[in-house]
Short mmCIF file of C-alpha atoms in Angstrom, two decimals:
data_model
loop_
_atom_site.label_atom_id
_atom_site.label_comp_id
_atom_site.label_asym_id
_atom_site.label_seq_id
_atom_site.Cartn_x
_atom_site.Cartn_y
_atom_site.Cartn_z
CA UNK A 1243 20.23 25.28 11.23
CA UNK A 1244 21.36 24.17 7.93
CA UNK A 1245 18.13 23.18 6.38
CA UNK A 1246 17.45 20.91 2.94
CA UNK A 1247 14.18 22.45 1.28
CA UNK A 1248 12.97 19.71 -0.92
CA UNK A 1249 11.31 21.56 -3.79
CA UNK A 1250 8.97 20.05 -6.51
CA UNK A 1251 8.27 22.74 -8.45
CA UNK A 1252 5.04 23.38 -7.06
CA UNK A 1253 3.91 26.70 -5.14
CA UNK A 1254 3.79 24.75 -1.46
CA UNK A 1255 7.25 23.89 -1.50
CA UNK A 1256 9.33 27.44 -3.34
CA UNK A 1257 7.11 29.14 -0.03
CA UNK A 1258 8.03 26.31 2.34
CA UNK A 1259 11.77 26.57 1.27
CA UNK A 1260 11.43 30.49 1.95
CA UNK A 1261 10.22 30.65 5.12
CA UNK A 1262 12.91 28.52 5.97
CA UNK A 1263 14.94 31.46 4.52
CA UNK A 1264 13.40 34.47 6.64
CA UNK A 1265 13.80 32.20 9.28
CA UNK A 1266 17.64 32.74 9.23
CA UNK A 1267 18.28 29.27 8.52
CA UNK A 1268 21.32 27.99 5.99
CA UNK A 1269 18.88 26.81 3.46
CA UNK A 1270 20.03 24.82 0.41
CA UNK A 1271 17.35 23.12 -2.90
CA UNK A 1272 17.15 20.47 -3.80
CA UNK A 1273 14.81 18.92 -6.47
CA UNK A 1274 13.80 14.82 -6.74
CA UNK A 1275 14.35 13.39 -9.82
CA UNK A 1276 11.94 10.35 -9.56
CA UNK A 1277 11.54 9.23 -12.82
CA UNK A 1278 13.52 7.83 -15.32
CA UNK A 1279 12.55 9.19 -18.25
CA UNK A 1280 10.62 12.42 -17.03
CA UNK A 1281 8.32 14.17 -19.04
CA UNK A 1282 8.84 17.51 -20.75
CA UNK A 1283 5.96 19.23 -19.83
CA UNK A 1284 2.62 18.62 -17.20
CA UNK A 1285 -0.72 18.12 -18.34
CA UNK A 1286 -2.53 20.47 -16.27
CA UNK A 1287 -2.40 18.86 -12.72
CA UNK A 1288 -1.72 15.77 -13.50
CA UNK A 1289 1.85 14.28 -13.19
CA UNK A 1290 4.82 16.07 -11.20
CA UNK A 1291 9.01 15.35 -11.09
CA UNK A 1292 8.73 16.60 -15.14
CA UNK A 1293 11.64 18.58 -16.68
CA UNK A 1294 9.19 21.22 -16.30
CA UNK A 1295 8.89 21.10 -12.91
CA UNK A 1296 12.65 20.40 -12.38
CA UNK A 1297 13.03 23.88 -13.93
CA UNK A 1298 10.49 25.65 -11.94
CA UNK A 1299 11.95 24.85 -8.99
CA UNK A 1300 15.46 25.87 -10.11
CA UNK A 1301 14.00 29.46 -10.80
CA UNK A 1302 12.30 29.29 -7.42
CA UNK A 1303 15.85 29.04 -5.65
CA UNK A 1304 17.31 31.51 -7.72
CA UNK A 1305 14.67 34.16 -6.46
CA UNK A 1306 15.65 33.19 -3.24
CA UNK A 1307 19.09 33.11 -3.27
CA UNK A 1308 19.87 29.87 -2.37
CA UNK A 1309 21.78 26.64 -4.07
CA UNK A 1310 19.99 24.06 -6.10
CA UNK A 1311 20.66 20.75 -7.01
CA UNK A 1312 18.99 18.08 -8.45
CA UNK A 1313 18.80 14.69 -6.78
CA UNK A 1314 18.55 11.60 -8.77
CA UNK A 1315 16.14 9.41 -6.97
CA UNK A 1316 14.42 7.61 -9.66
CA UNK A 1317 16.22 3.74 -9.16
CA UNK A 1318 15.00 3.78 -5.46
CA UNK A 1319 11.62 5.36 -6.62
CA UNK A 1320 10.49 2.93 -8.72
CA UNK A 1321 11.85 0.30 -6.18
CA UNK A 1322 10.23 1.78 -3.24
CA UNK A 1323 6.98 3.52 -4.87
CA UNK A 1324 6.26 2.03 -8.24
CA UNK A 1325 6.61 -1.44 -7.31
CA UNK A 1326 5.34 -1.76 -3.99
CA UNK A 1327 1.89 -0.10 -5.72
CA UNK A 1328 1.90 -2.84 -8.57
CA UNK A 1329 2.75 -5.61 -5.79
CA UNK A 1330 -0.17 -4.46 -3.71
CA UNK A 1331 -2.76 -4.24 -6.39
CA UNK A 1332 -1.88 -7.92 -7.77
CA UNK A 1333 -2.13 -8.99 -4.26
CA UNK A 1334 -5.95 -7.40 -4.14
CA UNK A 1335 -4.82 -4.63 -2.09
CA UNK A 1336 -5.31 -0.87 -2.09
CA UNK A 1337 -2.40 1.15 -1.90
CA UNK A 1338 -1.83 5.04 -1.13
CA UNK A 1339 1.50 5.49 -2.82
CA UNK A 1340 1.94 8.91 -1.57
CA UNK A 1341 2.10 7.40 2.04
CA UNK A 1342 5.11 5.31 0.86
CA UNK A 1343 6.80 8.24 -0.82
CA UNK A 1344 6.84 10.31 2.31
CA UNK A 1345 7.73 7.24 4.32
CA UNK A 1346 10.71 5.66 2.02
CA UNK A 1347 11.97 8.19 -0.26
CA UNK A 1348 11.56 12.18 1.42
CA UNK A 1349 12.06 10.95 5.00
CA UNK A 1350 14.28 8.14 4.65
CA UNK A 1351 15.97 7.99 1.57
CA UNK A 1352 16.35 12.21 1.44
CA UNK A 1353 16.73 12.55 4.95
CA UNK A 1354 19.85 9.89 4.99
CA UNK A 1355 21.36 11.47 2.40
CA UNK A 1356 21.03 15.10 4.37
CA UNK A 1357 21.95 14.03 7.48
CA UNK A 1358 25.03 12.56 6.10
CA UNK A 1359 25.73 16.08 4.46
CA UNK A 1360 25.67 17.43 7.56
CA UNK A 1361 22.23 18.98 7.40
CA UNK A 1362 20.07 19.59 10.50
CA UNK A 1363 16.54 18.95 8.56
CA UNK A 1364 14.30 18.73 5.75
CA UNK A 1365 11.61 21.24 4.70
CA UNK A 1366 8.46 20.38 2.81
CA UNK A 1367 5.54 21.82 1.75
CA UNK A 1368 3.41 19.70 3.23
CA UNK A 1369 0.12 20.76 5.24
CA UNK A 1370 1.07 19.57 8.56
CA UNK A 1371 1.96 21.13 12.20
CA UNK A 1372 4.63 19.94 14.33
CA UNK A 1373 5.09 20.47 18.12
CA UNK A 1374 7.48 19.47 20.67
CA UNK A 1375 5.93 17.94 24.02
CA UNK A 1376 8.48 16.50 26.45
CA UNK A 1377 11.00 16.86 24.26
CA UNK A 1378 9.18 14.28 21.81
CA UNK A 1379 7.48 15.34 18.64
CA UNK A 1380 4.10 15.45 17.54
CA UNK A 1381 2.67 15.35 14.34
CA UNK A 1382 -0.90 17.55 13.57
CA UNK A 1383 -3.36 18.58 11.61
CA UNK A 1384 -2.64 21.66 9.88
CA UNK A 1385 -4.76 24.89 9.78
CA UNK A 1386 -6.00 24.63 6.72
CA UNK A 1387 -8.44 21.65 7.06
CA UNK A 1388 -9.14 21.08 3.15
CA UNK A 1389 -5.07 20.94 2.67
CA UNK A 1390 -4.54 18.85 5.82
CA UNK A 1391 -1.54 16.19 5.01
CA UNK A 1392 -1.08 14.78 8.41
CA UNK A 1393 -2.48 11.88 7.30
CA UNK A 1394 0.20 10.99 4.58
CA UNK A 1395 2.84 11.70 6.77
CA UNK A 1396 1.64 9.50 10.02
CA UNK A 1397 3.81 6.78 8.83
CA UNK A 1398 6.92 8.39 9.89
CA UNK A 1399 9.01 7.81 12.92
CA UNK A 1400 10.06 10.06 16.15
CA UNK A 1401 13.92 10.39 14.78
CA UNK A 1402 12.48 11.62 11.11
CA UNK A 1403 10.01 14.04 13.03
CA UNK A 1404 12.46 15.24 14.86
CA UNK A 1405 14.69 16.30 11.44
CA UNK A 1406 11.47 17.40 9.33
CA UNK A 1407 9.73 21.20 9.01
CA UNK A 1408 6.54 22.29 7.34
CA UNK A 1409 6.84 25.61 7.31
CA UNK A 1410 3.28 25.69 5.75
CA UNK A 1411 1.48 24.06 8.70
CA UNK A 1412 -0.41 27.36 10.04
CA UNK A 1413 -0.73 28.18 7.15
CA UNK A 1414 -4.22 28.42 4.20
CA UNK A 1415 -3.26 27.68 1.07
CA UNK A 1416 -5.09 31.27 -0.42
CA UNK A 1417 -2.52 32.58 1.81
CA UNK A 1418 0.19 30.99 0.29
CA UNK A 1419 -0.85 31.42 -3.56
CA UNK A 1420 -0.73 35.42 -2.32
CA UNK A 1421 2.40 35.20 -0.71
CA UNK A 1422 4.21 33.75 -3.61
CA UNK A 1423 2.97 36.22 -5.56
CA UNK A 1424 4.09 38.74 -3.51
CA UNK A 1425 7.76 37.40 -3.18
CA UNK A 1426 7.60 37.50 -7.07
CA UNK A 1427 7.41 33.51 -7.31
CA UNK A 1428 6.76 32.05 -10.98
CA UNK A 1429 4.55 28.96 -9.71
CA UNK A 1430 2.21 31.03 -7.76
CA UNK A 1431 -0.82 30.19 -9.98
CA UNK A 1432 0.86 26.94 -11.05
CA UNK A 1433 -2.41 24.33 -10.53
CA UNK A 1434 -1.46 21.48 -7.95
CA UNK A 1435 -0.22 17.92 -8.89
CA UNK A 1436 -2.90 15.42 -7.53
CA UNK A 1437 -3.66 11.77 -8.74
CA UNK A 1438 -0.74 9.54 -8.50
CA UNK A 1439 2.09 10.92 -9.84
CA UNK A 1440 3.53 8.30 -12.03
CA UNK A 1441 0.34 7.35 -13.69
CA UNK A 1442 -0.25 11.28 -15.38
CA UNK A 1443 -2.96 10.15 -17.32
CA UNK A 1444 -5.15 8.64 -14.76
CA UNK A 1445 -5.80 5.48 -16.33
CA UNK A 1446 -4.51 3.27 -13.07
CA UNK A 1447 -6.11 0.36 -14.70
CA UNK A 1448 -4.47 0.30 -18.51
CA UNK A 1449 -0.76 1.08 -16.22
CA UNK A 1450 -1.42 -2.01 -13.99
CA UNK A 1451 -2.09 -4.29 -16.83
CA UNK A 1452 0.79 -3.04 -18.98
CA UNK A 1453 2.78 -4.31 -15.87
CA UNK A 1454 0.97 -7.47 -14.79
CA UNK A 1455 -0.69 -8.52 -17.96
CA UNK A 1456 -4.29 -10.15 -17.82
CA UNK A 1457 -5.41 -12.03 -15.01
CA UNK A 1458 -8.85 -13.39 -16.11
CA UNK A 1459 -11.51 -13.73 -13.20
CA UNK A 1460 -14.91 -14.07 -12.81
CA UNK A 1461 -17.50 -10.93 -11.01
CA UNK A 1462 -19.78 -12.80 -8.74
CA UNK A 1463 -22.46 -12.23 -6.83
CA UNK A 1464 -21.74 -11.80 -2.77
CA UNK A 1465 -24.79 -12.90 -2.03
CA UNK A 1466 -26.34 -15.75 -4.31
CA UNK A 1467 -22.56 -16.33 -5.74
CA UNK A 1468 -23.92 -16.16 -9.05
CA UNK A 1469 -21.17 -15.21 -11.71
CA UNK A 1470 -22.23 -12.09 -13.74
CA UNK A 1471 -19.90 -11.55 -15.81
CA UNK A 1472 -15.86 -11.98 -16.17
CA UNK A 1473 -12.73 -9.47 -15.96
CA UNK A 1474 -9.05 -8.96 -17.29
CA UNK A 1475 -7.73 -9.02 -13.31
CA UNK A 1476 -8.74 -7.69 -9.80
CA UNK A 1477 -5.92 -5.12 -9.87
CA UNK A 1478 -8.38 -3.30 -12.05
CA UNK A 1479 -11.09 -3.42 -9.00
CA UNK A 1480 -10.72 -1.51 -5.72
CA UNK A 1481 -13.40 -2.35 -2.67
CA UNK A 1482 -16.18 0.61 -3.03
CA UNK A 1483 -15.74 0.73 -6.84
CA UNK A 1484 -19.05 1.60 -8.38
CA UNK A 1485 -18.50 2.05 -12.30
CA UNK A 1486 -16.79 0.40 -14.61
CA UNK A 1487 -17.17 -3.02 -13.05
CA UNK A 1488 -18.41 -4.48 -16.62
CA UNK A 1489 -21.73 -6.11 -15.62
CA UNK A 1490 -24.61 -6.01 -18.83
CA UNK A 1491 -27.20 -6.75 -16.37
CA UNK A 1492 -28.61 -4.53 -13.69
CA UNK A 1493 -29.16 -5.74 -10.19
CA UNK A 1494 -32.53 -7.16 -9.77
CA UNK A 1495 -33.73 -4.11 -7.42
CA UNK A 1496 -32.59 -1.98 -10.24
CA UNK A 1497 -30.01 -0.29 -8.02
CA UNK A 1498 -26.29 -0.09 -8.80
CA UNK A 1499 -23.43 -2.55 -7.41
CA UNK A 1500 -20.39 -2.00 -5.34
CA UNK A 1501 -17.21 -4.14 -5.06
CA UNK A 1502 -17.23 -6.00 -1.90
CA UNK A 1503 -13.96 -7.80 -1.70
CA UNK A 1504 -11.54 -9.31 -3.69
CA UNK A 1505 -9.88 -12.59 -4.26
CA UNK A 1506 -6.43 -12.33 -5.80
CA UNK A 1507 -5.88 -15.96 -6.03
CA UNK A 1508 -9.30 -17.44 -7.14
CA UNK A 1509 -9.55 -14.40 -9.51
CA UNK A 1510 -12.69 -13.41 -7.93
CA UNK A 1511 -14.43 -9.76 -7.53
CA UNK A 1512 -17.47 -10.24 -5.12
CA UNK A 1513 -20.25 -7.23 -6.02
CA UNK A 1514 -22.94 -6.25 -3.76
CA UNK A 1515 -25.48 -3.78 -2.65
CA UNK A 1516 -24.19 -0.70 -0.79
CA UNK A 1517 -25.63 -1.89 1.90
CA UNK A 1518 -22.77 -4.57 2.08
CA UNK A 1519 -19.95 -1.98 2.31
CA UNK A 1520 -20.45 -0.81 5.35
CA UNK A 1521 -17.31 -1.69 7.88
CA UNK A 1522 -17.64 -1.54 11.61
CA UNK A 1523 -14.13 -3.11 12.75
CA UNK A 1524 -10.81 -2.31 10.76
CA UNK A 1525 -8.15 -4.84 11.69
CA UNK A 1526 -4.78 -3.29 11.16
CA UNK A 1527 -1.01 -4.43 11.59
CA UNK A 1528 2.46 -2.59 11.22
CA UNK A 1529 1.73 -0.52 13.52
CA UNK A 1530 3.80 2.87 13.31
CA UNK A 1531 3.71 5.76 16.37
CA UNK A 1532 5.08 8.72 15.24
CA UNK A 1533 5.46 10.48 18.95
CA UNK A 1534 7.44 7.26 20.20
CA UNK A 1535 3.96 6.41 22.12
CA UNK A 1536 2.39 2.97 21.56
CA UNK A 1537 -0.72 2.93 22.97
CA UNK A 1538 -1.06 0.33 25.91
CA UNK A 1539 -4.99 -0.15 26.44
CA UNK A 1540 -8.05 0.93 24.44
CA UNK A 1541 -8.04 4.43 23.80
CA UNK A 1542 -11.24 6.74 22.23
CA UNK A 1543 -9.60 8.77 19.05
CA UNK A 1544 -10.81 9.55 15.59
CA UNK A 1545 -9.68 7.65 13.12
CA UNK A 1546 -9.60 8.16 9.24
CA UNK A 1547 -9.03 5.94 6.57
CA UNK A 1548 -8.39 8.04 3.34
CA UNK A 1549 -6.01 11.04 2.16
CA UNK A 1550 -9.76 13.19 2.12
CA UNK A 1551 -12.46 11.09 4.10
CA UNK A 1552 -13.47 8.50 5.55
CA UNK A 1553 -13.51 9.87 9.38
CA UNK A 1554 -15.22 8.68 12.23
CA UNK A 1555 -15.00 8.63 15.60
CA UNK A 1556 -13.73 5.10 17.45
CA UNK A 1557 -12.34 2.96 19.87
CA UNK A 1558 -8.77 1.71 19.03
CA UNK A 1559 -7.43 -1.64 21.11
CA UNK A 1560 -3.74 -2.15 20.31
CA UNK A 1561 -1.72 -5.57 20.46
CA UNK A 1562 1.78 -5.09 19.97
CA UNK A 1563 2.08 -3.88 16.52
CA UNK A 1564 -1.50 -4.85 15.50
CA UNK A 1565 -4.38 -3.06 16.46
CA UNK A 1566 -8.72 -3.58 15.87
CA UNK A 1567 -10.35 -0.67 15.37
CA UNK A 1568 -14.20 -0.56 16.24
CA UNK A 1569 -16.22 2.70 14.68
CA UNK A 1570 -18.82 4.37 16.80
CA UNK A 1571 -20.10 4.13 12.75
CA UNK A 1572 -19.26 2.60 9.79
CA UNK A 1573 -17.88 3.56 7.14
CA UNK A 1574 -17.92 2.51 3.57
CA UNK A 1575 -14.90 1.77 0.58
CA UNK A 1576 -12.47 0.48 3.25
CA UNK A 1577 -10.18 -1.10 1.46
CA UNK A 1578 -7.17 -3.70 2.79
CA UNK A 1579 -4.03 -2.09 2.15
CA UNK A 1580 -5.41 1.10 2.99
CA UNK A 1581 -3.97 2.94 5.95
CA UNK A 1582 -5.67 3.74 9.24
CA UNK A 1583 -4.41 7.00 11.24
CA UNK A 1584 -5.50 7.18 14.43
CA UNK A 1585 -6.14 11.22 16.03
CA UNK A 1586 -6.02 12.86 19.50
CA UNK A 1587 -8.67 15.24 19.27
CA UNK A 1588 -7.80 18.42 20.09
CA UNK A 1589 -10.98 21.01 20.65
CA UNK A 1590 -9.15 23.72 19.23
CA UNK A 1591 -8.46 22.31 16.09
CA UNK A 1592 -5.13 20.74 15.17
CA UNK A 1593 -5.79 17.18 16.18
CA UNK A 1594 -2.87 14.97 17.01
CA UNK A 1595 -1.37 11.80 15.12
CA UNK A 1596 -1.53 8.80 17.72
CA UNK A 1597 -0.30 6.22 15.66
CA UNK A 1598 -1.30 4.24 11.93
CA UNK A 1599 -1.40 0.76 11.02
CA UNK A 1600 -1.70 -1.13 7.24
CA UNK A 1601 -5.38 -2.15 7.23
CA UNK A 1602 -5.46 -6.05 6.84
CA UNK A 1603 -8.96 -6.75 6.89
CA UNK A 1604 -12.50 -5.13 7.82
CA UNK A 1605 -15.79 -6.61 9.31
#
């Protein structure tokens, strides 16, 4: 097959983009310029799409013997990515940005662009086994449990499935630091990108205010609705949040408080005991299945809730495109906005992507 190997820079990607290689495949680079005004150099892990990166990748390709290019991507990024984050935050919501990149810029907006150059598919680097059952895809957990990615990538559809490879999918990432190594690869000790991307210093809440300004509010009490204390704007507040909520006074019981929910219009953060996080039902909507496969009456799966986390066992009842999701126990930090992926178990490890939904509200 002809085969696109989107590389970062990082070591997942130069080993996904040579497998693709040994596999006989036509395999041509290609790098993701996704900011405007990248930086020169990474700080540690933090931050990705630098010049730095740009270049690592190039030398990647060269060691294999392939052609490189560089994409410019950065308009539709911010479009996409960028502002869909700020828009969700404002609107007291949690986003997982990386879920959006994989959905609207490497398998829609790069996977356009390749199919209309005639490619076959797109290789990643992402943790995350595909298989083929009835001539339908389906999307899995990868080997390597700690790496697992499947749940960043349950957003996509059965026609991008069907044009997507992850080489690295059987794969442990020790395995894969020594096998770049071996095949002489630069970025074989290079430390992996993690955060979000586009905020490289970490500080989520000084980028969101550069962006939406102050929104004063007050911090009130869930239970007695006593105000304790005012903010700049709930897009500096995600449900869960334990520190920096800017409260002088402790909680009478002397025990720390958690961010219940939040009130974009009122300008309100509710706080609480920990004891008030805990979620039984997820209510979810935009409903995605990934293997074509809606599910038609309520189905026992496993469901998770965060990139690392936040897993439980549950009962998943599906309307259309909206589903409620009741947990055989609850969980804590679920956030609207969030996404909930809902898994096949599979005894021997590997479990399979049913379906995912935007989470619209908890109970």
């Amino acid at each position: 097959m002809r085969v696109l190997a989107a590389m970062s820079g990082g070591v997942d990607s130069a080993v996904a983009a040579a497998r693709a290689v040994d596999a006989g495949h036509d395999v041509v680079g290609v790098h993701l310029a996704l900011s405007a005004k990248p930086g020169t150099l990474r700080t540690g892990s933090r931050g990705c799409c630098t010049i730095e990166d740009s270049h690592d990748a190039r030398r990647a390709a060269d060691i294999l013997g392939i052609p490189f290019y560089i994409w410019d991507f950065a308009e539709r990024f911010t479009e996409e990515v960028v502002e869909t984050f700020v828009g969700e935050y404002a609107a007291g919501r949690t986003p997982n940005p990386c879920v959006t990149c994989n959905e609207k810029i490497k398998f829609e907006a790069l996977l356009e662009k390749a199919m209309a150059l005639g490619f076959d598919a797109v290789a990643t680097g992402h943790y995350a086994r595909l298989s083929v059952v009835d001539g339908v895809p389906e999307l899995r957990r990868s080997a390597d449990s700690g790496k697992d990615q499947s749940y960043v990538l349950a957003s996509l559809t059965p026609d991008q499935l069907s044009h997507a490879m992850f080489p690295l999918g059987d794969s442990w990432k020790t395995d894969v630091r020594t096998e770049a190594e071996r095949r002489g690869l630069s970025v074989a000790n290079k430390p992996d990108s993690h955060d979000i991307c586009f905020i490289p210093d970490g500080d989520t809440k000084k980028f969101l205010e550069n962006r939406l300004g102050q929104r004063p509010g007050e911090l009130v009490d869930a239970e007695t609705g006593a105000v304790l204390g005012r903010h700049t704007g709930v897009h500096g507040f995600t449900v869960g949040q334990r520190k920096g909520l800017g409260i002088d006074a402790p909680a009478p019981d002397g025990r720390p408080r958690y961010v219940l929910s939040l009130e974009p219009v009122s300008g309100s953060v509710k706080v609480g005991s920990v004891a008030g996080l805990g979620v039984t039902v997820i209510e979810a909507d935009r409903a995605i299945w990934p293997s074509g496969r809606p599910l038609t009456e309520p189905t026992e799966c496993v469901v998770q809730v965060r990139a690392h986390g936040g897993i439980v066992d549950a009962v998943a009842d599906v309307d259309s495109d909206t589903m409620t999701v009741h947990l055989r126990e609850p969980l804590r930090g679920v956030a609207p906005g969030q996404v909930v992926v809902l898994y096949r178990p599979d005894p021997e490890g590997g479990d399979v992507v049913l379906g995912s939904a935007k989470i619209s509200g908890t109970r």
